[in-house]
Amino acid sequence: DTAVSQTPKYLVTQMGNDKSIKCEQNLGHDTMYWYKQDSKKFLKIMFSYNNKELIINETVPNRFSPKSPDKAHLNLHINSLELGDSAVYFCASSPNRESYNEQFFGPGTRLTVL
Amino acid sequence: AQSVTQLGSHVSVSEGALVLLRCNYSSSVPPYLFWYVQYPNQGLQLLLKYTTGATLVKGINGFEAEFKKSETSFHLTKPSAHMSDAAEYFCAVNLPQAGTALIFGKGTTLSVSS
């Protein structure tokens, strides 16, 4: 009964490949997020969706494209992977878009680009 | 623009000693404040948060933090460290408006020795 789940947990791939990371939450939340944690453990917001609508779109390369088929799912597709994309990607959710809410984080997906 | 500064990237304490992790923020308006903990190879878990009301906030696992507006600080404390407290701790802020995302500090690694 995991609250926020991500697949895969580990992803190792070659430069230039296209890959996707999936996220699902079973908390009934309206808002979902993607964060990137770099090798120095710095966390930064990438995207946020509220009820399938994109509400935050930080300055990230166009190679990154989020997709929310329904409010329980938020996937991240990455085209033409580069070495610098290696990081841990965290999905999170919150009850709604109000900023006082706790965000619930998934276990992370460690992406390694060779 | 908001920012978060965590003084000390690494804090080491002995088991039973006081834990003090420092967090200062910069924001144009009083933000909402959060402390998250990340255990190795896991996602982030909320320890506590301050939104409004009492400035001394109690969280899980015996942690507490005090919001000091005059000092723009939100330091995290625990009277007596336990070995299981060893983890990465992140201070984060969010603007008090809907549709915004957490801004994280760079994190503090807490080591606890016996």
Coordinates of N, CA and C in Angstrom, one line a residue:
Chain A
D1 N 0.8 -1.2 0.0 CA 0.0 0.0 0.0 C 0.9 1.3 0.0
T2 N 1.9 1.2 -0.9 CA 2.8 2.4 -1.0 C 2.0 3.6 -1.4
A3 N 2.3 4.8 -0.8 CA 1.6 6.0 -1.1 C 2.0 6.6 -2.4
V4 N 3.3 6.8 -2.6 CA 3.8 7.3 -3.9 C 4.8 6.3 -4.4
S5 N 4.6 5.8 -5.5 CA 5.5 4.8 -6.0 C 6.1 5.2 -7.4
Q6 N 7.3 4.8 -7.6 CA 8.0 5.2 -8.9 C 8.6 3.9 -9.5
T7 N 8.6 3.9 -10.8 CA 9.3 2.8 -11.5 C 10.0 3.3 -12.7
P8 N 11.2 2.8 -13.0 CA 12.0 1.9 -12.2 C 12.7 2.6 -11.0
K9 N 13.2 1.8 -10.1 CA 14.0 2.4 -9.0 C 15.4 2.8 -9.5
Y10 N 16.0 2.0 -10.4 CA 17.3 2.2 -11.0 C 17.1 2.2 -12.5
L11 N 17.8 3.1 -13.2 CA 17.8 3.1 -14.6 C 19.2 3.5 -15.1
V12 N 19.8 2.5 -15.9 CA 21.1 2.7 -16.4 C 21.0 2.7 -17.9
T13 N 21.5 3.7 -18.6 CA 21.2 3.8 -20.1 C 22.4 4.5 -20.7
Q14 N 22.4 4.4 -22.0 CA 23.5 5.1 -22.8 C 23.0 6.5 -23.2
M15 N 24.0 7.3 -23.4 CA 23.8 8.7 -24.0 C 23.0 8.6 -25.3
G16 N 22.0 9.5 -25.5 CA 21.3 9.5 -26.7 C 20.0 8.7 -26.6
N17 N 19.9 7.8 -25.7 CA 18.6 7.1 -25.6 C 17.5 7.9 -25.0
D18 N 16.2 7.4 -25.2 CA 15.0 8.0 -24.6 C 14.5 7.0 -23.6
K19 N 14.1 7.6 -22.4 CA 13.6 6.8 -21.3 C 12.5 7.5 -20.6
S20 N 11.7 6.7 -19.9 CA 10.6 7.2 -19.1 C 10.6 6.7 -17.7
I21 N 10.2 7.6 -16.8 CA 10.0 7.2 -15.4 C 8.5 7.4 -15.1
K22 N 8.0 6.4 -14.4 CA 6.6 6.5 -14.0 C 6.4 6.7 -12.5
C23 N 5.3 7.4 -12.2 CA 5.0 7.8 -10.9 C 3.5 7.6 -10.6
E24 N 3.1 7.0 -9.6 CA 1.7 6.8 -9.2 C 1.5 7.1 -7.7
Q25 N 0.4 7.8 -7.4 CA 0.1 8.0 -6.0 C -1.4 7.5 -5.7
N26 N -1.5 6.8 -4.6 CA -2.8 6.3 -4.2 C -3.4 7.0 -3.0
L27 N -3.0 8.3 -2.9 CA -3.5 9.1 -1.8 C -4.7 9.9 -2.1
G28 N -5.1 9.9 -3.4 CA -6.2 10.7 -3.8 C -5.9 12.2 -3.9
H29 N -4.6 12.5 -4.0 CA -4.1 13.9 -4.1 C -4.4 14.5 -5.5
D30 N -4.5 15.8 -5.5 CA -4.8 16.5 -6.8 C -3.5 17.0 -7.5
T31 N -2.4 17.2 -6.7 CA -1.2 17.8 -7.2 C 0.0 16.9 -7.1
M32 N 0.8 16.9 -8.2 CA 2.0 16.0 -8.2 C 3.1 16.8 -8.8
Y33 N 4.3 16.4 -8.4 CA 5.6 17.1 -8.7 C 6.7 16.2 -9.2
W34 N 7.6 16.7 -9.9 CA 8.9 16.1 -10.2 C 10.0 17.0 -9.7
Y35 N 10.9 16.4 -8.9 CA 12.1 17.0 -8.4 C 13.3 16.3 -8.9
K36 N 14.4 17.0 -9.1 CA 15.7 16.4 -9.5 C 16.7 16.6 -8.3
Q37 N 17.3 15.5 -7.9 CA 18.4 15.6 -6.9 C 19.7 15.3 -7.5
D38 N 20.6 16.3 -7.5 CA 21.9 16.1 -8.2 C 22.9 15.3 -7.3
S39 N 24.1 15.2 -7.8 CA 25.1 14.4 -7.1 C 25.5 15.0 -5.8
K40 N 25.3 16.3 -5.6 CA 25.6 17.0 -4.4 C 24.3 17.0 -3.4
K41 N 23.3 16.2 -3.8 CA 22.1 16.1 -3.1 C 21.2 17.3 -3.1
F42 N 21.5 18.3 -4.0 CA 20.6 19.5 -4.1 C 19.3 19.1 -4.8
L43 N 18.2 19.5 -4.2 CA 16.9 19.2 -4.8 C 16.3 20.4 -5.5
K44 N 15.8 20.2 -6.7 CA 15.2 21.3 -7.4 C 13.9 20.9 -8.1
I45 N 12.9 21.7 -8.0 CA 11.6 21.4 -8.7 C 11.8 21.5 -10.2
M46 N 11.1 20.5 -10.9 CA 11.1 20.6 -12.3 C 9.8 20.9 -12.9
F47 N 8.8 20.1 -12.4 CA 7.4 20.3 -12.9 C 6.4 20.1 -11.8
S48 N 5.2 20.6 -12.0 CA 4.1 20.3 -11.1 C 2.8 20.3 -11.9
Y49 N 1.9 19.3 -11.6 CA 0.6 19.2 -12.2 C -0.4 19.3 -11.2
N50 N -1.5 19.9 -11.5 CA -2.7 19.9 -10.6 C -3.9 19.4 -11.4
N51 N -4.5 18.3 -11.0 CA -5.6 17.7 -11.8 C -5.3 17.7 -13.3
K52 N -4.2 17.2 -13.6 CA -3.7 16.9 -15.0 C -3.3 18.2 -15.7
E53 N -3.3 19.4 -15.0 CA -2.9 20.6 -15.7 C -1.6 21.0 -15.2
L54 N -0.7 21.4 -16.1 CA 0.7 21.8 -15.8 C 0.6 23.2 -15.1
I55 N 1.1 23.3 -13.9 CA 1.1 24.6 -13.2 C 2.5 25.1 -12.9
I56 N 3.5 24.2 -12.9 CA 4.9 24.7 -12.7 C 5.7 24.0 -13.8
N57 N 6.5 24.9 -14.5 CA 7.3 24.4 -15.5 C 8.6 25.1 -15.4
E58 N 9.6 24.6 -14.6 CA 10.8 25.3 -14.4 C 11.7 25.3 -15.6
T59 N 12.7 26.0 -15.6 CA 13.6 26.0 -16.8 C 14.4 24.7 -16.8
V60 N 13.9 23.8 -17.6 CA 14.6 22.5 -17.8 C 14.7 22.3 -19.3
P61 N 15.6 21.6 -19.8 CA 15.7 21.3 -21.3 C 14.4 20.8 -21.8
N62 N 14.1 21.1 -23.1 CA 12.9 20.6 -23.7 C 12.9 19.1 -23.9
R63 N 14.1 18.5 -23.7 CA 14.2 17.0 -23.8 C 13.3 16.4 -22.7
F64 N 13.0 17.1 -21.6 CA 12.2 16.6 -20.5 C 10.7 16.9 -20.8
S65 N 9.9 15.9 -20.8 CA 8.5 16.2 -21.0 C 7.6 15.4 -20.0
P66 N 6.9 16.1 -19.2 CA 6.0 15.4 -18.2 C 4.7 15.1 -18.9
K67 N 4.1 14.0 -18.4 CA 2.7 13.7 -18.9 C 1.9 13.2 -17.7
S68 N 0.7 13.7 -17.6 CA -0.2 13.3 -16.6 C -1.5 12.7 -17.2
P69 N -1.6 11.4 -17.4 CA -2.8 10.8 -18.0 C -4.0 10.9 -17.1
D70 N -3.8 10.9 -15.8 CA -4.9 11.2 -14.8 C -4.3 11.7 -13.6
K71 N -5.1 12.2 -12.6 CA -4.5 12.9 -11.5 C -3.7 12.0 -10.6
A72 N -3.8 10.7 -10.7 CA -3.0 9.7 -9.9 C -1.6 9.4 -10.5
H73 N -1.4 9.8 -11.7 CA -0.2 9.4 -12.4 C 0.5 10.7 -13.0
L74 N 1.8 10.7 -12.8 CA 2.7 11.7 -13.5 C 3.9 11.0 -14.0
N75 N 4.1 11.0 -15.3 CA 5.3 10.3 -15.8 C 6.2 11.4 -16.4
L76 N 7.5 11.0 -16.5 CA 8.5 11.9 -17.0 C 9.3 11.2 -18.1
H77 N 9.2 11.8 -19.3 CA 9.9 11.2 -20.4 C 11.1 12.1 -20.8
I78 N 12.2 11.4 -21.0 CA 13.4 12.2 -21.3 C 14.0 11.7 -22.6
N79 N 14.1 12.6 -23.6 CA 14.7 12.3 -24.9 C 16.2 12.6 -24.9
S80 N 16.9 11.9 -25.8 CA 18.3 12.2 -26.1 C 19.1 12.4 -24.8
L81 N 19.1 11.4 -24.0 CA 19.7 11.5 -22.6 C 21.2 11.9 -22.7
E82 N 21.6 12.8 -21.8 CA 23.0 13.3 -21.7 C 23.6 12.9 -20.4
L83 N 24.9 13.0 -20.3 CA 25.6 12.6 -19.1 C 25.1 13.4 -17.9
G84 N 24.8 14.7 -18.1 CA 24.4 15.6 -17.1 C 23.0 15.3 -16.5
D85 N 22.3 14.4 -17.2 CA 20.9 14.0 -16.7 C 21.0 13.0 -15.6
S86 N 22.2 12.5 -15.4 CA 22.4 11.5 -14.3 C 22.1 12.2 -12.9
A87 N 21.1 11.6 -12.2 CA 20.6 12.2 -11.0 C 19.6 11.2 -10.4
V88 N 19.1 11.6 -9.2 CA 17.9 10.9 -8.7 C 16.7 11.8 -8.9
Y89 N 15.7 11.2 -9.4 CA 14.5 11.9 -9.7 C 13.4 11.5 -8.8
F90 N 12.8 12.5 -8.1 CA 11.8 12.2 -7.1 C 10.4 12.7 -7.6
C91 N 9.4 11.9 -7.4 CA 8.0 12.3 -7.6 C 7.5 12.6 -6.2
A92 N 6.5 13.5 -6.2 CA 5.9 13.8 -4.9 C 4.4 14.2 -5.2
S93 N 3.6 14.2 -4.2 CA 2.2 14.6 -4.3 C 1.8 15.4 -3.1
S94 N 0.8 16.2 -3.2 CA 0.2 16.9 -2.1 C -1.3 17.0 -2.3
P95 N -2.1 17.2 -1.3 CA -3.6 17.1 -1.4 C -4.1 18.0 -2.5
N96 N -3.6 19.2 -2.5 CA -4.0 20.2 -3.5 C -2.8 21.2 -3.8
R97 N -3.1 22.3 -4.5 CA -2.0 23.1 -4.9 C -1.6 24.2 -3.8
E98 N -2.3 24.1 -2.6 CA -2.0 25.1 -1.6 C -0.6 24.8 -1.0
S99 N 0.2 25.8 -0.8 CA 1.6 25.6 -0.5 C 1.9 25.3 0.9
Y100 N 0.9 25.3 1.8 CA 1.1 24.9 3.2 C 1.1 23.4 3.4
N101 N 0.7 22.7 2.3 CA 0.6 21.2 2.4 C 1.9 20.5 2.5
E102 N 1.9 19.4 3.2 CA 3.0 18.5 3.2 C 3.1 17.8 1.8
Q103 N 4.3 17.7 1.3 CA 4.4 16.9 0.1 C 4.9 15.5 0.4
F104 N 4.3 14.5 -0.2 CA 4.7 13.1 0.1 C 5.6 12.6 -1.1
F105 N 6.7 12.1 -0.8 CA 7.7 11.8 -1.8 C 7.8 10.3 -2.0
G106 N 8.0 10.0 -3.3 CA 8.3 8.6 -3.7 C 9.7 8.2 -3.3
P107 N 10.1 7.0 -3.6 CA 11.4 6.5 -3.2 C 12.6 7.0 -4.1
G108 N 12.2 7.6 -5.2 CA 13.2 8.1 -6.1 C 13.6 7.1 -7.2
T109 N 14.1 7.6 -8.3 CA 14.6 6.8 -9.4 C 16.0 7.3 -9.7
R110 N 17.0 6.4 -9.5 CA 18.4 6.8 -9.8 C 18.7 6.5 -11.3
L111 N 18.9 7.6 -12.0 CA 19.2 7.5 -13.4 C 20.7 7.7 -13.6
T112 N 21.3 6.8 -14.3 CA 22.7 6.8 -14.6 C 22.8 6.8 -16.2
V113 N 23.4 7.8 -16.7 CA 23.7 7.9 -18.2 C 25.1 7.7 -18.4
L114 N 25.4 6.6 -19.2 CA 26.8 6.3 -19.5 C 27.3 6.8 -20.9
Chain B
A1 N 13.4 36.9 -4.7 CA 13.4 35.5 -4.8 C 13.7 34.8 -3.5
Q2 N 13.2 33.7 -3.3 CA 13.4 32.9 -2.0 C 14.7 32.2 -2.1
S3 N 15.3 32.0 -0.9 CA 16.4 31.1 -0.8 C 16.5 30.6 0.6
V4 N 17.2 29.5 0.7 CA 17.4 28.8 2.0 C 18.9 28.5 2.2
T5 N 19.4 28.8 3.3 CA 20.8 28.5 3.7 C 20.8 27.6 4.9
Q6 N 21.5 26.5 4.7 CA 21.7 25.6 5.8 C 23.2 25.7 6.2
L7 N 23.5 26.2 7.3 CA 24.9 26.3 7.8 C 25.4 25.0 8.3
G8 N 26.5 24.6 7.7 CA 27.1 23.3 8.1 C 26.5 22.2 7.2
S9 N 27.3 21.8 6.2 CA 26.9 20.7 5.4 C 27.0 19.3 6.1
H10 N 27.8 19.3 7.2 CA 27.9 18.1 7.9 C 28.0 18.4 9.4
V11 N 27.2 17.7 10.2 CA 27.1 17.9 11.6 C 27.3 16.5 12.3
S12 N 28.3 16.4 13.2 CA 28.5 15.2 13.9 C 28.2 15.4 15.4
V13 N 27.5 14.4 16.0 CA 27.2 14.5 17.4 C 27.4 13.1 18.0
S14 N 27.5 13.0 19.3 CA 27.5 11.8 20.0 C 26.1 11.4 20.4
E15 N 25.9 10.1 20.5 CA 24.6 9.6 20.9 C 24.2 10.2 22.3
G16 N 23.0 10.8 22.4 CA 22.6 11.4 23.6 C 22.8 12.9 23.7
A17 N 23.6 13.4 22.7 CA 23.9 14.8 22.7 C 22.8 15.6 22.0
L18 N 22.8 16.9 22.2 CA 21.9 17.8 21.5 C 22.2 17.9 20.0
V19 N 21.1 17.9 19.3 CA 21.2 18.1 17.8 C 20.7 19.5 17.5
L20 N 21.5 20.2 16.7 CA 21.1 21.6 16.3 C 21.5 21.7 14.8
L21 N 20.5 21.8 14.0 CA 20.7 22.0 12.5 C 20.2 23.3 12.2
R22 N 21.0 24.1 11.5 CA 20.6 25.5 11.3 C 20.0 25.8 9.9
C23 N 19.0 26.7 9.9 CA 18.4 27.0 8.6 C 18.0 28.5 8.7
N24 N 18.5 29.2 7.7 CA 18.1 30.6 7.5 C 17.4 30.8 6.1
Y25 N 16.5 31.7 6.0 CA 15.8 31.8 4.8 C 15.8 33.3 4.4
S26 N 15.6 33.5 3.1 CA 15.4 34.8 2.5 C 14.2 34.8 1.7
S27 N 13.2 35.7 2.0 CA 12.0 35.7 1.3 C 11.4 37.1 1.3
S28 N 10.7 37.5 0.3 CA 10.0 38.8 0.2 C 8.8 38.9 1.2
V29 N 8.2 37.7 1.4 CA 7.1 37.6 2.4 C 7.4 36.4 3.3
P30 N 6.8 36.5 4.5 CA 7.0 35.3 5.4 C 6.5 34.0 4.8
P31 N 7.5 33.1 4.6 CA 7.1 31.9 3.9 C 6.6 30.8 4.8
Y32 N 6.1 29.7 4.2 CA 5.9 28.5 5.0 C 7.2 27.8 5.1
L33 N 7.5 27.1 6.2 CA 8.8 26.5 6.4 C 8.7 25.0 6.8
F34 N 9.6 24.2 6.2 CA 9.5 22.8 6.4 C 10.9 22.2 6.7
W35 N 10.9 21.1 7.4 CA 12.1 20.3 7.6 C 11.7 18.9 7.1
Y36 N 12.5 18.4 6.2 CA 12.4 17.0 5.7 C 13.6 16.2 6.0
V37 N 13.5 14.9 6.2 CA 14.6 14.0 6.4 C 14.6 13.0 5.3
Q38 N 15.9 12.7 4.9 CA 16.1 11.6 3.9 C 17.0 10.6 4.4
Y39 N 16.6 9.4 4.6 CA 17.4 8.3 5.0 C 18.1 7.7 3.7
P40 N 19.2 7.1 3.9 CA 19.9 6.6 2.7 C 19.0 5.8 1.7
N41 N 19.1 6.1 0.5 CA 18.4 5.5 -0.6 C 16.9 5.5 -0.4
Q42 N 16.4 6.5 0.2 CA 15.0 6.6 0.4 C 14.5 8.0 -0.1
G43 N 13.2 8.2 -0.1 CA 12.6 9.5 -0.4 C 12.6 10.4 0.8
L44 N 12.1 11.5 0.7 CA 12.0 12.5 1.8 C 10.8 12.3 2.6
Q45 N 10.9 12.5 3.9 CA 9.8 12.4 4.8 C 9.7 13.7 5.7
L46 N 8.5 14.2 5.8 CA 8.3 15.5 6.6 C 8.6 15.2 8.0
L47 N 9.4 16.1 8.6 CA 9.6 16.1 10.1 C 8.7 17.0 10.8
L48 N 8.5 18.2 10.2 CA 7.7 19.2 10.8 C 7.5 20.4 9.9
K49 N 6.6 21.3 10.1 CA 6.4 22.4 9.3 C 5.8 23.6 10.1
Y50 N 6.1 24.8 9.7 CA 5.5 26.0 10.3 C 4.7 26.7 9.2
T51 N 3.4 27.0 9.4 CA 2.7 27.8 8.5 C 2.2 29.0 9.2
T52 N 1.4 28.9 10.2 CA 1.0 30.0 11.0 C 0.8 29.5 12.5
G53 N 0.6 30.5 13.4 CA 0.3 30.2 14.8 C 1.6 30.0 15.6
A54 N 1.6 29.1 16.5 CA 2.7 28.9 17.5 C 4.0 28.8 16.7
T55 N 5.0 29.5 17.2 CA 6.3 29.6 16.5 C 7.2 28.4 16.8
L56 N 6.9 27.7 17.9 CA 7.6 26.5 18.3 C 6.8 25.3 17.8
V57 N 7.4 24.6 16.9 CA 6.7 23.5 16.2 C 7.3 22.2 16.6
K58 N 6.5 21.2 17.0 CA 7.0 19.9 17.4 C 6.7 18.9 16.2
G59 N 7.7 18.0 15.9 CA 7.5 17.1 14.8 C 7.7 15.7 15.3
I60 N 7.9 14.8 14.3 CA 8.1 13.4 14.6 C 9.5 13.1 15.2
N61 N 9.6 12.0 15.8 CA 10.9 11.5 16.3 C 11.6 12.4 17.3
G62 N 10.8 13.2 18.0 CA 11.4 14.1 19.0 C 12.0 15.4 18.5
F63 N 11.9 15.7 17.3 CA 12.4 16.9 16.7 C 11.5 18.1 16.9
E64 N 12.0 19.3 17.1 CA 11.2 20.5 17.1 C 12.0 21.6 16.4
A65 N 11.3 22.7 16.0 CA 11.9 23.8 15.4 C 11.2 25.1 15.8
E66 N 11.9 26.2 15.8 CA 11.3 27.5 16.2 C 11.5 28.5 15.1
F67 N 10.4 29.0 14.7 CA 10.4 30.1 13.7 C 10.7 31.4 14.4
K68 N 11.8 32.1 13.9 CA 12.1 33.4 14.5 C 12.2 34.4 13.3
K69 N 11.1 35.1 13.2 CA 11.0 36.0 12.1 C 12.1 37.1 12.1
S70 N 12.4 37.6 13.3 CA 13.5 38.7 13.4 C 14.8 38.2 12.9
E71 N 15.1 36.9 13.0 CA 16.3 36.3 12.6 C 16.2 35.6 11.3
T72 N 15.1 35.5 10.7 CA 14.8 34.7 9.5 C 15.4 33.4 9.6
S73 N 15.0 32.7 10.8 CA 15.6 31.4 11.0 C 14.5 30.4 11.4
F74 N 14.9 29.1 11.2 CA 14.0 28.0 11.5 C 14.9 26.8 11.8
H75 N 15.6 26.9 12.9 CA 16.6 25.9 13.3 C 15.9 24.6 13.9
L76 N 16.4 23.5 13.6 CA 15.9 22.2 14.0 C 16.7 21.7 15.2
T77 N 16.0 21.2 16.2 CA 16.7 20.7 17.4 C 16.1 19.4 17.8
K78 N 16.9 18.6 18.6 CA 16.5 17.4 19.3 C 17.3 17.3 20.5
P79 N 16.7 17.2 21.7 CA 17.5 17.2 22.9 C 18.5 16.1 23.0
S80 N 18.2 14.9 22.5 CA 19.1 13.8 22.7 C 19.1 12.9 21.4
A81 N 20.3 12.9 20.8 CA 20.4 12.2 19.5 C 20.4 10.7 19.7
H82 N 19.9 10.0 18.7 CA 19.9 8.6 18.6 C 20.6 8.2 17.4
M83 N 21.1 7.0 17.4 CA 21.9 6.5 16.2 C 21.0 6.5 15.0
S84 N 19.7 6.2 15.2 CA 18.8 6.2 14.0 C 18.5 7.5 13.4
D85 N 19.0 8.6 14.1 CA 18.8 10.0 13.5 C 19.8 10.3 12.4
A86 N 20.8 9.5 12.2 CA 21.8 9.7 11.2 C 21.1 9.7 9.8
A87 N 21.1 10.8 9.1 CA 20.4 11.0 7.8 C 20.8 12.3 7.2
E88 N 20.1 12.6 6.1 CA 20.3 13.9 5.5 C 19.0 14.7 5.8
Y89 N 19.3 16.0 6.2 CA 18.2 16.8 6.6 C 18.1 18.1 5.7
F90 N 16.9 18.3 5.2 CA 16.7 19.4 4.3 C 15.7 20.4 4.9
C91 N 16.0 21.7 4.9 CA 15.1 22.8 5.2 C 14.6 23.3 3.9
A92 N 13.3 23.6 3.9 CA 12.7 24.1 2.7 C 11.7 25.2 3.0
V93 N 11.4 26.1 2.0 CA 10.5 27.1 2.1 C 9.5 27.1 1.0
N94 N 8.3 27.7 1.2 CA 7.4 27.8 0.1 C 6.7 29.1 0.3
L95 N 6.4 29.8 -0.8 CA 5.7 31.0 -0.7 C 4.2 30.8 -0.3
P96 N 3.6 31.7 0.5 CA 2.3 31.5 0.9 C 1.3 31.8 -0.2
Q97 N 1.4 31.1 -1.3 CA 0.4 31.3 -2.4 C 0.3 29.9 -3.1
A98 N -0.9 29.7 -3.6 CA -1.1 28.4 -4.3 C -0.3 28.2 -5.5
G99 N 0.0 27.0 -5.8 CA 0.6 26.7 -7.1 C 2.1 26.9 -7.1
T100 N 2.8 27.0 -6.0 CA 4.2 27.1 -5.9 C 4.9 25.9 -5.4
A101 N 6.2 25.8 -5.5 CA 6.9 24.6 -5.1 C 7.9 24.9 -4.0
L102 N 8.3 23.8 -3.4 CA 9.3 23.9 -2.3 C 10.7 24.4 -2.9
I103 N 11.3 25.3 -2.2 CA 12.7 25.6 -2.4 C 13.5 25.1 -1.3
F104 N 14.5 24.2 -1.7 CA 15.2 23.5 -0.7 C 16.6 24.1 -0.4
G105 N 17.1 23.9 0.8 CA 18.5 24.2 1.1 C 19.3 23.1 0.6
K106 N 20.6 23.2 0.8 CA 21.5 22.2 0.3 C 21.7 21.0 1.1
G107 N 21.0 21.0 2.3 CA 21.0 19.8 3.1 C 22.2 19.7 4.1
T108 N 21.9 19.1 5.2 CA 22.9 18.8 6.2 C 22.9 17.4 6.6
T109 N 24.1 16.8 6.5 CA 24.3 15.4 6.8 C 24.5 15.3 8.3
L110 N 23.7 14.5 9.0 CA 23.9 14.3 10.5 C 24.5 13.0 10.7
S111 N 25.6 12.9 11.4 CA 26.2 11.7 11.8 C 26.1 11.6 13.3
V112 N 25.8 10.4 13.8 CA 25.7 10.1 15.2 C 26.6 9.0 15.6
S113 N 27.5 9.3 16.5 CA 28.5 8.2 17.0 C 28.1 7.7 18.3
S114 N 28.5 6.5 18.6 CA 28.2 5.9 19.9 C 29.3 6.2 20.9

